[in-house]
Amino acid sequence: MSLKPKRVNFQEIWENLEDTMKGVITLGKVPRNIWNDRFSDIYALCVAYPEPLADKLYDETKSFLDNHVKSLRDDVCAEGEQGLLKNYHQAWSEYSQGINYLHRLFLYLNQQHINKSRLSDAEIIYGNIGENQEQMEIGELGLDIWKRKMIEPLKEKLLKLLLNGIHLDRIHNAQQDLNAVIRGVIDSFVSVQEYKKKGNLDLYQKIFEEPFLEATGEFYKCEASKLLQEYTISQYMEKVIQRLHEESLRCKRFLHLSSEVKVRMKCEQHFVADHLAILHGECAGMVKAEQRQDLKNLYLLLRSVPTAIAVLISTVLDHIKQLSLQTVLGLRGDNIPAQFIESMLNIHKKYKQLIAEVFEGDQNLMGALDKACSYVINYRQNTNQPCRSPELLAKYCDLLLKKSSKGMSDSEIDDRLSQSIIIFKYIDDKDVFQKFYSRMLAKRLIHQQSQSMDAEEAMINRLKQACGYEFTNKLHRMFTDISVSQDLNNKFNQWLKESNIDVGINFSVYVLQAGAWPLGQTAVTPFTLPQQLEKSVVSFENFYHHSFSGRKLTWLHHLCQGELKLYYLKKPYIITMQTFQMAILLLFESNDSLSCSEVQNQLQLNPEQFSRHILSLIECKLINTDSEMLSDSTTLSLNMNYSNKRTRLRIQAAVQKENPQQELEQTVTAVDEDRKLYLQAAIVRIMKLRKILSHNSLIHEVLCQSESFAPTISMIKKCIEALIDKQYIERTPNSTDEYSYVA
């Protein structure tokens, strides 16, 4: 075949081409050689000499398709409405495939004539020629003709039959053989405009989707009213969820995927949004009874409507608050810290699991759980009294970390300590917790009461992860002092050997940094060392001052303890006791009996300390008295008939028992002082950086920097005034509401 342009007889070629087109468009059998010949004929017409006949070919093809679709429409309507859907679907299935084949047959016309003459997007936007005047590719032309000649004239009849078919499917009375037909007809509304770059769903939305959504709304509006009359709220929610699921499957079965969201919104409007008052009214009862399945269904329905879930969230929040308060305010007994912490952990675990399982771990409901726990943990029965939670948590940790925590394995203790961090994160006054925890840690370290040093260090690391290094800095320094003291004792013993000094007793010392240890609340007690201890103390002071110059040692005898071996009884005993008690007993090495005034004068103990320690020795029956009431003249003597089943024991009364209320008040007072210093330092830092700041801006920045507690505005104002008095900052001359930094 020659590719050169030549003269052709259009009519002769067109007659052959038209016959082949009829076979192609009706899916008839077209032999390969005929197909190839017609392909060549189209090429010949497009490059004909002296003038190409492509435009004429396009016009004749358009006329052919117009007539063909009109003929198909007559066939489709032949049986009336009864067979309209099936006939339309059958005609479309044949035509859509046929036009695709025809598009391929006209490949040369599409690519070399129509596409090259098509305007660019810029020409369409800025030019004077509209898109409608352009020639379409044959496939697009065939679809456009189907839309204009088939869909437009039949759209009302088709819509009526489609809506009726889907309605029958909704009431479970559908004919299964119609499902594919309905889907095919609806797909045709989309397919005829798929070639468009923009608005390819316009026809589908206008002809079918909009009326369908309106019909859907009417159907489910009636359905919702009917279900509410016939069923309980629990049953209603189950039915609604079932209906929504069915409608979702129906959308996938019949509609374009873009319609599913719109249909669901229409259903939710009539099932949920229109009846929010009823659903919200049932919230409180379901939450109080913790009806899991009902709550799950309620959540699934409410979350679909904007802001509707807020009522459920607030109801859950109030329920957790009330239940938690009832639990923790009703605690009685000796071990209140453990009861409080474990009760709150159980509540937190229970509702966290409930939210995960029932509410799909919804973050808004998790936030409600956090708010409820924070409210209860920081709750104050009396606004004038400090919150007890920091103290209780510190005591709970102390119970777990002490050697006295019997009946629990190391892994169980570690797990409980790890869980306690959950409560710690909710505490507002973390600095109050730190103060209590550091005091209790100090006692455990000094008196060697820790269950495990690894557990102690692990707990401090957890606190550091929650609050940062600054929060646990002093706690780490306390640990450092203990380890350094061990090395120091080894060096001291080596120094004694080298100096050939025998102190006569086993002696070890903890050297503690004054700034790291919370020991300042207890005043240093006056005390005269017994002769048996004096040499060891003096030797250590000589060693320490020889090793370190410029350091001052302050002996805290009230925190010391020792082991005393008793050989004057029928069998020897080893008793661990406080230093003051040991000093009292040592006086009886050279005396059979002493009066209270003599003991007190020799040891120089104040009356309170003397009374407390002598009573502890009398109560454990190591010392006898000649009268029940103690006075200066009361005679004290060793109990030579003392006996005990155990040969190694500890006098438990040695450690002073503090009044809990007094301890709380002292701690809160100390925390307030620390807070004032912290805030003053923060204000100075901010002002040094900013130079000039307004009052409100300064307060805002101070609040942002306060992580371990939430300072009150009045406290910040007092700190500002204190810094003005100290001349760190001053009010600017221009405004009394503005401060400047004094360099």
XYZ file of C-alpha atoms in Angstrom:
743
model
C 0.000 0.000 0.000
C 1.353 3.407 -1.007
C 1.424 6.062 1.735
C 1.499 8.941 -0.725
C -1.579 11.243 -0.890
C -3.832 10.401 -3.833
C -7.202 11.169 -5.275
C -10.005 9.070 -3.726
C -13.745 8.577 -4.188
C -15.180 9.493 -0.791
C -18.619 8.031 -1.359
C -17.302 4.686 -2.503
C -14.931 4.437 0.468
C -17.563 5.659 2.898
C -20.079 2.949 1.849
C -17.530 0.234 2.635
C -16.491 1.968 5.837
C -20.093 2.412 6.994
C -20.786 -1.318 6.581
C -17.733 -2.169 8.657
C -18.697 0.440 11.295
C -22.100 -1.209 11.689
C -20.409 -4.521 12.343
C -17.974 -2.975 14.854
C -20.533 -0.924 16.788
C -22.862 -3.926 17.124
C -20.008 -6.245 18.111
C -20.371 -8.240 14.921
C -17.617 -10.396 13.488
C -15.249 -8.296 11.367
C -12.457 -10.250 9.607
C -8.902 -9.076 10.126
C -8.348 -8.235 6.455
C -11.515 -6.103 6.338
C -10.395 -4.288 9.520
C -7.003 -3.586 7.962
C -8.566 -2.357 4.715
C -10.879 0.056 6.572
C -7.945 1.301 8.615
C -6.154 2.079 5.329
C -9.262 3.751 3.914
C -9.447 6.130 6.870
C -5.778 6.995 6.322
C -6.416 7.584 2.619
C -9.310 9.954 3.316
C -7.305 11.913 5.885
C -4.385 12.484 3.439
C -6.442 12.703 0.204
C -5.211 14.853 -2.720
C -5.709 17.684 -3.501
C -7.661 18.331 -0.254
C -7.863 16.074 2.870
C -11.326 14.697 3.584
C -10.879 14.289 7.350
C -13.564 16.852 8.281
C -16.073 15.250 5.957
C -15.232 11.835 7.382
C -15.775 13.207 10.915
C -19.161 14.716 10.010
C -20.396 11.510 8.355
C -19.218 9.439 11.320
C -21.047 11.742 13.699
C -24.213 11.468 11.617
C -23.855 7.677 11.586
C -23.547 7.507 15.389
C -26.501 9.885 15.837
C -28.725 7.651 13.775
C -27.441 4.480 15.424
C -28.140 5.759 18.954
C -31.614 6.976 17.935
C -32.342 3.499 16.600
C -31.087 1.945 19.848
C -33.287 4.299 21.877
C -36.339 3.112 19.985
C -35.388 -0.501 20.747
C -34.811 0.307 24.426
C -38.242 1.919 24.790
C -40.044 -0.780 22.814
C -41.273 -2.661 25.934
C -42.138 0.452 27.919
C -41.044 0.906 31.550
C -41.244 -2.813 32.284
C -38.140 -3.669 30.273
C -36.527 -0.238 30.094
C -33.699 -0.854 32.581
C -32.729 -4.239 31.158
C -32.912 -3.025 27.556
C -30.932 0.111 28.374
C -28.293 -1.904 30.199
C -27.985 -4.373 27.367
C -27.777 -1.604 24.757
C -25.175 0.282 26.784
C -23.035 -2.809 27.354
C -22.945 -3.432 23.601
C -22.520 0.204 22.595
C -19.778 1.026 25.142
C -17.650 -1.863 23.876
C -18.447 -1.127 20.243
C -17.527 2.550 20.509
C -14.238 1.545 22.115
C -13.408 -0.663 19.117
C -14.539 2.068 16.731
C -12.242 4.504 18.509
C -9.313 2.214 17.761
C -10.340 1.915 14.100
C -10.219 5.707 13.772
C -6.800 5.895 15.437
C -5.204 7.917 12.593
C -8.049 10.424 12.464
C -7.923 10.870 16.270
C -4.168 11.350 16.544
C -3.190 13.153 13.332
C -6.222 15.309 12.666
C -8.396 15.864 15.755
C -5.655 16.071 18.418
C -3.403 18.309 16.331
C -6.210 20.745 15.660
C -7.327 20.790 19.313
C -6.787 24.061 21.186
C -4.418 24.259 24.134
C -5.703 25.009 27.635
C -4.325 28.558 27.418
C -6.153 29.161 24.126
C -9.388 27.912 25.606
C -9.024 30.147 28.699
C -7.792 33.321 27.004
C -9.020 32.884 23.445
C -12.366 33.604 21.859
C -13.065 30.057 20.732
C -14.946 27.833 23.184
C -14.288 24.219 23.904
C -17.675 23.198 22.483
C -16.601 24.112 18.930
C -13.771 21.599 18.997
C -13.937 18.216 17.366
C -13.893 15.251 19.750
C -12.077 11.983 19.312
C -14.389 9.317 17.946
C -14.644 7.509 21.296
C -15.515 10.746 23.092
C -17.934 11.689 20.320
C -19.742 8.364 20.655
C -20.118 8.821 24.421
C -21.313 12.406 24.018
C -23.935 11.330 21.506
C -25.103 8.579 23.896
C -25.514 11.175 26.617
C -27.485 13.583 24.419
C -29.546 11.094 22.427
C -30.097 8.329 24.987
C -29.622 9.503 28.580
C -31.109 13.003 28.356
C -34.442 11.911 26.834
C -34.820 8.912 29.194
C -33.358 10.330 32.402
C -36.637 10.770 34.314
C -37.874 7.273 33.494
C -34.489 5.737 34.275
C -34.241 7.621 37.593
C -37.692 6.499 38.669
C -36.890 2.852 37.952
C -33.442 3.064 39.600
C -34.803 4.608 42.809
C -37.574 2.042 42.925
C -35.101 -0.811 42.464
C -32.851 0.458 45.266
C -35.890 0.996 47.504
C -36.903 -2.634 46.985
C -33.370 -3.656 47.920
C -33.647 -1.615 51.149
C -36.841 -3.367 52.196
C -35.278 -6.743 51.324
C -37.646 -7.307 48.433
C -35.214 -6.843 45.567
C -34.819 -9.073 42.510
C -31.216 -10.281 42.510
C -31.038 -10.349 38.704
C -31.700 -6.584 38.665
C -28.657 -5.718 40.833
C -26.171 -5.961 37.981
C -28.565 -4.029 35.713
C -28.965 -1.187 38.239
C -25.210 -0.983 38.782
C -24.591 -0.980 35.037
C -27.111 1.789 34.354
C -25.682 3.994 37.119
C -22.138 3.321 35.889
C -23.158 4.527 32.429
C -23.867 7.998 33.871
C -20.253 8.130 35.008
C -18.645 6.408 32.029
C -20.108 8.734 29.374
C -18.094 11.635 30.848
C -14.954 9.869 32.023
C -12.962 11.457 29.187
C -13.468 14.942 30.657
C -10.623 16.441 32.669
C -12.985 18.467 34.862
C -16.518 17.809 35.991
C -16.540 14.189 34.859
C -19.100 13.393 37.580
C -21.436 16.302 36.847
C -23.914 14.235 34.849
C -23.966 11.430 37.442
C -24.482 13.879 40.298
C -27.165 15.913 38.557
C -29.207 13.099 37.027
C -28.914 10.470 39.747
C -26.991 11.359 42.935
C -28.945 14.439 44.016
C -32.409 12.834 43.669
C -31.076 9.639 45.213
C -29.780 11.468 48.307
C -33.101 13.231 48.717
C -34.996 9.919 48.475
C -32.529 8.312 50.888
C -33.109 11.078 53.428
C -36.880 10.687 53.257
C -36.671 6.908 53.604
C -34.409 6.959 56.660
C -36.282 9.819 58.279
C -39.375 7.624 58.351
C -37.299 4.582 59.285
C -35.781 6.366 62.308
C -39.184 7.425 63.653
C -40.515 3.906 63.188
C -37.560 2.280 65.003
C -37.783 4.699 67.939
C -41.454 3.804 68.428
C -40.951 0.053 68.206
C -37.676 -0.523 70.084
C -35.735 0.505 73.195
C -32.739 2.828 72.803
C -30.326 -0.113 73.021
C -32.202 -1.964 70.302
C -32.568 1.246 68.287
C -28.785 1.779 68.245
C -28.156 -1.806 67.159
C -30.721 -1.462 64.360
C -29.208 1.849 63.232
C -25.685 0.417 63.111
C -27.054 -2.530 61.133
C -28.836 -0.161 58.718
C -25.706 1.938 58.276
C -23.678 -1.178 57.522
C -26.256 -2.386 55.009
C -26.369 1.025 53.336
C -22.573 1.067 53.114
C -22.607 -2.299 51.339
C -25.429 -1.050 49.109
C -23.342 1.980 48.119
C -20.437 -0.266 47.201
C -22.800 -2.490 45.239
C -24.607 0.188 43.236
C -23.035 3.650 43.416
C -19.883 5.467 42.487
C -17.388 5.472 45.376
C -17.696 9.272 45.775
C -21.322 8.879 46.903
C -20.722 6.639 49.923
C -19.670 9.451 52.280
C -22.642 11.616 51.237
C -25.102 8.760 51.718
C -23.679 7.962 55.175
C -23.934 11.609 56.200
C -27.565 11.678 55.083
C -28.334 8.525 57.091
C -26.503 9.810 60.179
C -28.384 13.093 59.965
C -31.761 11.377 60.299
C -30.729 8.486 62.551
C -28.470 10.427 64.945
C -28.419 14.214 64.543
C -32.211 14.543 64.467
C -32.517 12.534 67.724
C -29.488 13.771 69.691
C -31.616 14.833 72.657
C -32.849 11.250 73.147
C -29.384 9.717 72.750
C -27.762 12.275 75.059
C -30.464 11.633 77.632
C -29.412 7.990 77.837
C -25.680 8.782 78.246
C -25.643 9.149 82.029
C -27.466 5.867 82.706
C -25.307 3.859 80.319
C -22.052 5.310 81.692
C -23.106 4.821 85.315
C -24.075 1.195 84.681
C -21.017 0.772 82.400
C -23.088 -0.980 79.733
C -20.195 -1.711 77.413
C -22.070 -2.784 74.299
C -24.531 0.104 74.517
C -21.703 2.571 75.104
C -19.810 1.168 72.146
C -22.843 1.585 69.896
C -23.542 5.071 71.286
C -19.944 6.108 70.631
C -20.046 4.809 67.051
C -23.178 6.859 66.379
C -22.256 10.074 68.187
C -18.744 10.396 66.749
C -20.229 10.749 63.265
C -21.961 14.019 64.172
C -19.740 17.058 64.839
C -19.635 18.036 68.555
C -22.242 15.361 69.441
C -19.658 13.281 71.303
C -18.917 16.162 73.716
C -21.817 15.120 75.976
C -20.527 11.532 76.163
C -17.020 12.793 76.980
C -18.243 15.076 79.789
C -20.457 12.282 81.180
C -17.537 9.836 81.260
C -15.372 12.535 82.866
C -17.933 13.205 85.621
C -18.480 9.481 86.237
C -14.758 8.768 86.705
C -14.447 11.821 88.966
C -17.338 10.785 91.222
C -16.314 7.133 91.412
C -12.685 8.029 92.147
C -13.591 10.561 94.825
C -15.937 8.092 96.528
C -13.129 5.524 96.529
C -10.273 7.676 97.809
C -12.260 9.774 100.296
C -13.599 6.629 101.921
C -10.174 5.146 102.654
C -9.621 4.143 106.278
C -6.946 2.211 108.174
C -3.220 2.335 108.750
C -1.873 1.976 105.223
C -3.608 4.946 103.562
C -0.751 5.659 101.056
C -0.883 2.155 99.540
C -4.695 2.164 99.493
C -4.816 5.569 97.796
C -2.189 4.882 95.115
C -3.386 1.373 94.296
C -7.036 2.492 94.181
C -6.185 5.260 91.718
C -4.028 2.901 89.642
C -6.868 0.367 89.497
C -9.331 3.060 88.421
C -6.897 4.370 85.797
C -6.213 0.881 84.463
C -9.905 -0.039 84.409
C -11.046 3.014 82.467
C -8.046 3.087 80.170
C -8.909 -0.473 79.181
C -12.603 0.422 78.853
C -11.804 3.381 76.581
C -9.484 1.207 74.478
C -12.052 -1.577 74.071
C -15.340 0.337 73.997
C -14.352 3.717 72.540
C -11.548 2.505 70.235
C -8.931 4.378 72.262
C -10.466 7.744 71.354
C -7.993 10.492 72.319
C -10.748 12.827 73.502
C -11.950 10.208 75.972
C -8.367 9.452 77.001
C -8.099 13.167 77.676
C -11.243 12.958 79.827
C -9.620 10.140 81.824
C -6.523 12.281 82.318
C -8.596 15.262 83.466
C -10.585 13.108 85.903
C -7.460 11.511 87.391
C -5.726 14.880 87.634
C -8.775 16.375 89.371
C -9.031 13.581 91.955
C -5.284 13.280 92.606
C -4.991 17.041 93.169
C -8.309 17.305 95.029
C -8.384 19.271 98.284
C -11.249 18.813 100.728
C -10.232 22.063 102.339
C -8.817 24.765 100.079
C -6.711 26.070 102.947
C -4.995 22.697 103.366
C -2.298 21.379 100.991
C -2.995 18.449 98.697
C -2.071 15.100 100.271
C -1.281 13.202 97.072
C 2.449 14.132 96.824
C 2.967 12.999 100.415
C 0.983 9.766 99.946
C 2.854 8.855 96.769
C 6.219 9.493 98.423
C 5.215 7.298 101.382
C 3.980 4.577 99.022
C 7.350 4.535 97.245
C 9.061 4.530 100.656
C 7.071 1.444 101.713
C 8.091 -0.394 98.544
C 11.758 0.582 98.713
C 12.259 -0.202 102.395
C 13.546 -3.565 103.594
C 10.263 -3.993 105.448
C 8.337 -4.592 102.168
C 7.827 -8.304 102.761
C 5.856 -10.751 100.660
C 6.758 -9.154 97.319
C 9.319 -10.243 94.774
C 11.808 -7.802 93.256
C 9.945 -7.870 89.943
C 6.637 -7.103 91.670
C 8.187 -4.174 93.571
C 9.740 -2.871 90.360
C 6.396 -3.145 88.553
C 4.565 -1.232 91.292
C 7.200 1.495 91.335
C 6.913 1.763 87.568
C 3.128 2.058 87.843
C 3.447 4.774 90.495
C 4.911 7.089 87.835
C 1.412 7.192 86.304
C 0.163 8.891 89.479
C 3.264 11.094 89.652
C 2.579 12.547 86.201
C -0.861 13.729 87.321
C 0.447 15.524 90.432
C 0.539 19.309 90.075
C 2.815 19.978 93.058
C 5.706 17.792 91.964
C 8.122 19.836 94.049
C 6.172 18.845 97.200
C 6.565 15.182 96.208
C 10.276 15.754 95.642
C 10.671 17.243 99.109
C 8.931 14.285 100.802
C 10.701 11.725 98.602
C 14.161 13.206 99.233
C 13.609 13.198 103.022
C 12.496 9.562 102.967
C 15.338 8.585 100.634
C 17.792 10.241 103.010
C 16.477 8.174 105.929
C 16.657 4.977 103.900
C 20.238 5.653 102.831
C 21.506 6.832 106.222
C 19.862 4.029 108.205
C 20.618 1.417 105.498
C 16.955 0.536 105.121
C 16.845 0.290 101.308
C 15.617 -3.013 99.898
C 17.825 -2.648 96.827
C 20.106 0.128 95.621
C 19.325 -0.901 92.046
C 15.614 -0.343 92.720
C 16.392 3.055 94.267
C 18.413 4.124 91.248
C 15.797 2.789 88.804
C 13.103 4.844 90.544
C 15.183 8.015 90.357
C 15.765 7.398 86.640
C 12.001 7.085 86.124
C 11.492 10.419 87.874
C 14.226 11.945 85.716
C 12.516 10.732 82.540
C 9.239 12.262 83.728
C 10.604 15.629 84.945
C 14.157 16.079 83.734
C 17.621 16.034 85.278
C 17.153 19.182 87.365
C 14.316 17.535 89.299
C 16.468 14.580 90.403
C 19.810 16.361 90.644
C 19.917 16.341 94.463
C 18.739 12.726 94.593
C 21.656 11.688 92.383
C 24.057 13.668 94.576
C 22.794 11.791 97.639
C 23.681 8.505 95.950
C 27.082 9.911 95.024
C 27.746 10.868 98.641
C 26.997 7.311 99.810
C 29.405 5.756 97.304
C 32.094 8.407 97.995
C 31.701 7.792 101.733
C 32.459 4.098 101.231
C 35.737 4.979 99.500
C 36.454 7.558 102.209
C 35.998 4.946 104.952
C 38.421 2.612 103.195
C 40.992 5.416 103.012
C 40.365 6.261 106.688
C 40.993 2.653 107.749
C 44.174 2.616 105.652
C 45.263 5.897 107.284
C 44.674 4.385 110.760
C 46.904 1.438 109.896
C 49.622 3.639 108.493
C 49.435 5.948 111.543
C 49.341 2.952 113.885
C 46.178 4.216 115.579
C 43.666 1.863 117.188
C 40.291 3.527 117.853
C 39.010 0.420 119.622
C 35.753 0.088 117.676
C 34.508 -0.583 114.159
C 33.735 2.895 112.894
C 32.284 4.181 109.585
C 31.104 7.633 108.590
C 28.810 9.120 105.937
C 30.067 12.517 104.758
C 27.063 14.292 103.257
C 26.908 17.535 101.275
C 24.790 20.071 103.150
C 23.147 21.355 99.933
C 22.071 17.928 98.687
C 20.569 16.337 101.780
C 17.237 17.513 103.294
C 18.506 17.438 106.884
C 18.234 21.113 107.762
C 14.745 20.876 109.285
C 16.015 19.053 112.371
C 18.249 21.222 114.552
C 21.672 19.876 115.531
C 21.333 18.418 119.020
C 23.924 19.291 121.733
C 25.708 16.122 122.809
C 28.845 15.151 124.739
C 30.443 12.079 123.241
C 31.124 9.103 125.526
C 34.808 8.404 126.109
C 34.566 5.147 124.120
C 33.540 7.073 120.938
C 35.649 10.190 121.328
C 38.918 8.776 119.967
C 37.322 7.532 116.751
C 35.599 10.877 116.114
C 38.748 12.918 116.760
C 40.819 10.551 114.574
C 38.388 10.918 111.666
C 38.392 14.708 112.001
C 42.197 14.714 111.873
C 42.182 12.441 108.834
C 39.523 14.492 107.034
C 41.131 17.873 107.626
C 44.469 16.426 106.551
C 42.871 15.140 103.318
C 40.674 18.177 102.582
C 41.462 21.746 103.504
C 38.803 24.395 104.054
C 35.942 21.973 104.711
C 33.844 22.005 107.864
C 32.368 18.881 109.462
C 29.117 19.084 111.409
C 28.288 15.904 113.306
C 24.637 14.831 113.152
C 24.617 12.472 116.123
C 20.822 12.219 116.156
C 21.032 10.363 112.803
C 23.791 7.978 113.880
C 23.422 4.427 115.130
C 25.669 1.710 116.421
C 25.836 -1.894 117.574
C 26.412 -2.514 121.272
C 27.451 -5.944 122.566
C 26.052 -6.830 126.025
C 28.127 -9.332 128.025
C 26.749 -8.756 131.542
C 23.707 -11.011 131.003
C 23.319 -14.792 130.975
C 24.011 -14.831 127.246
C 25.552 -12.181 125.001
C 23.311 -9.877 122.920
C 24.075 -7.603 119.962
C 21.675 -4.650 119.864
C 21.451 -1.990 117.165
C 20.417 1.341 118.620
C 20.596 5.090 118.220
C 23.802 6.852 119.306
C 22.119 8.647 122.212
C 20.770 5.344 123.571
C 24.162 3.731 123.193
C 25.784 6.648 125.067
C 23.290 6.226 127.941
C 24.053 2.507 128.273
C 27.829 3.086 128.096
C 27.609 5.237 131.246
C 26.680 2.077 133.183
C 30.027 0.421 132.404
C 31.491 2.218 135.413
C 28.295 2.823 137.408
C 25.712 0.447 138.807
C 23.052 3.141 139.004
C 22.655 6.785 138.025
C 19.981 9.413 138.474
C 18.274 10.976 135.472
C 19.886 14.350 136.176
C 23.356 12.759 136.281
C 22.867 11.011 132.934
C 21.513 14.164 131.352
C 24.313 16.341 132.692
C 27.050 13.966 131.591
C 25.702 13.676 128.038
C 24.483 17.306 127.815
C 21.281 16.133 126.076
C 18.337 18.511 126.028
C 15.292 17.364 128.074
C 13.251 16.348 125.042
C 15.948 14.122 123.542
C 16.896 12.637 126.913
C 13.276 11.843 127.808
C 12.542 10.202 124.490
C 15.620 7.966 124.445
C 15.578 6.949 128.091
C 11.918 5.954 127.753
C 12.751 3.764 124.745
C 15.364 1.899 126.829
C 12.924 1.508 129.718
C 10.180 0.235 127.385
C 12.460 -2.453 125.940
C 13.389 -3.398 129.545
C 17.129 -2.838 129.256
C 16.962 -0.275 132.091
C 14.999 -0.355 135.333
C 13.695 2.641 137.287
C 12.751 3.020 140.906
C 9.555 4.954 140.072
C 6.987 4.976 137.333
C 7.191 8.728 136.744
C 10.534 10.065 135.539
C 12.083 13.002 137.390
C 15.593 14.348 137.939
C 15.962 12.214 141.052
C 14.707 8.982 139.481
C 17.343 6.259 139.792
C 18.262 4.315 136.666
C 19.976 0.908 136.710
C 20.706 -1.925 134.304
C 18.194 -4.756 134.179
C 20.474 -7.659 135.080
C 17.655 -10.162 134.435
C 16.970 -9.064 130.862
C 16.352 -11.937 128.449
C 15.214 -12.272 124.848
C 14.792 -15.204 122.483
C 16.772 -13.337 119.846
C 20.435 -12.566 120.432
C 20.574 -9.876 117.704
C 17.894 -7.193 117.770
C 17.147 -3.540 117.038
C 15.481 -0.978 119.274
C 12.752 0.274 116.956
C 11.872 3.300 119.075
C 15.255 4.794 118.309
C 13.986 6.755 115.300
C 11.823 9.683 116.289
C 8.224 9.409 115.166
C 7.153 12.710 113.707
C 3.641 14.082 113.832
C 2.253 13.608 110.274
C 0.448 16.947 110.311
C 3.532 18.722 111.644
C 5.710 16.993 109.055
C 3.304 18.054 106.287
C 3.249 21.663 107.463
C 7.055 21.800 107.734
C 7.439 20.347 104.247
C 4.899 22.718 102.707
C 6.592 25.680 104.392
C 9.972 24.578 103.052
C 8.480 24.099 99.575
C 6.950 27.593 99.660
C 10.345 29.067 100.443
C 11.948 27.071 97.629
C 9.221 28.212 95.237
C 9.815 31.856 96.066
C 13.521 31.486 95.354
C 12.774 29.556 92.143
C 10.364 32.232 90.930
C 12.722 35.062 91.808
C 15.527 33.335 89.872
C 13.171 32.818 86.895
C 12.108 36.486 86.941
C 15.727 37.659 87.019
C 16.650 35.333 84.122
C 13.726 36.583 82.037
C 14.370 40.256 82.772
C 18.083 39.910 82.098
C 17.228 38.549 78.663
C 14.312 40.866 77.821
C 15.554 44.032 79.572
C 12.038 45.581 79.533
C 8.738 43.713 79.897
C 5.145 44.526 80.696
C 3.573 43.052 83.840
C 1.333 40.581 81.965
C 4.128 39.425 79.652
C 6.433 38.801 82.607
C 3.803 36.752 84.446
C 3.085 34.746 81.275
C 6.766 33.873 80.788
C 7.183 32.912 84.449
C 4.177 30.573 84.209
C 5.668 28.969 81.086
C 8.953 28.262 82.893
C 7.323 26.719 86.002
C 7.214 22.992 85.236
C 7.230 21.265 88.630
C 4.413 23.378 90.106
C 1.751 25.893 89.109
C 2.475 29.183 90.907
C -0.360 31.530 91.805
C -0.442 35.030 90.361
C -0.284 36.497 93.868
C 2.930 34.558 94.605
C 4.537 35.853 91.388
C 3.507 39.420 92.290
C 5.090 39.066 95.744
C 8.321 37.819 94.157
C 8.330 40.775 91.738
C 7.910 43.180 94.672
C 10.708 41.409 96.568
C 13.054 41.807 93.578
C 12.132 45.496 93.282
C 13.055 45.907 96.960
C 16.344 44.103 96.332
C 16.916 46.413 93.312
C 17.183 43.613 90.744
C 14.383 45.171 88.688
C 12.508 48.458 88.736
C 9.341 50.003 87.338
C 9.914 52.077 84.230
C 9.317 55.851 84.513
C 6.828 55.718 81.631
C 4.489 53.118 83.124
C 3.791 51.471 86.460
C 2.771 48.346 84.567
C 6.204 47.813 83.024
C 9.509 46.616 84.492
C 13.126 47.033 83.468
C 16.202 45.056 84.480
C 18.724 46.819 86.689
C 22.146 45.878 85.335
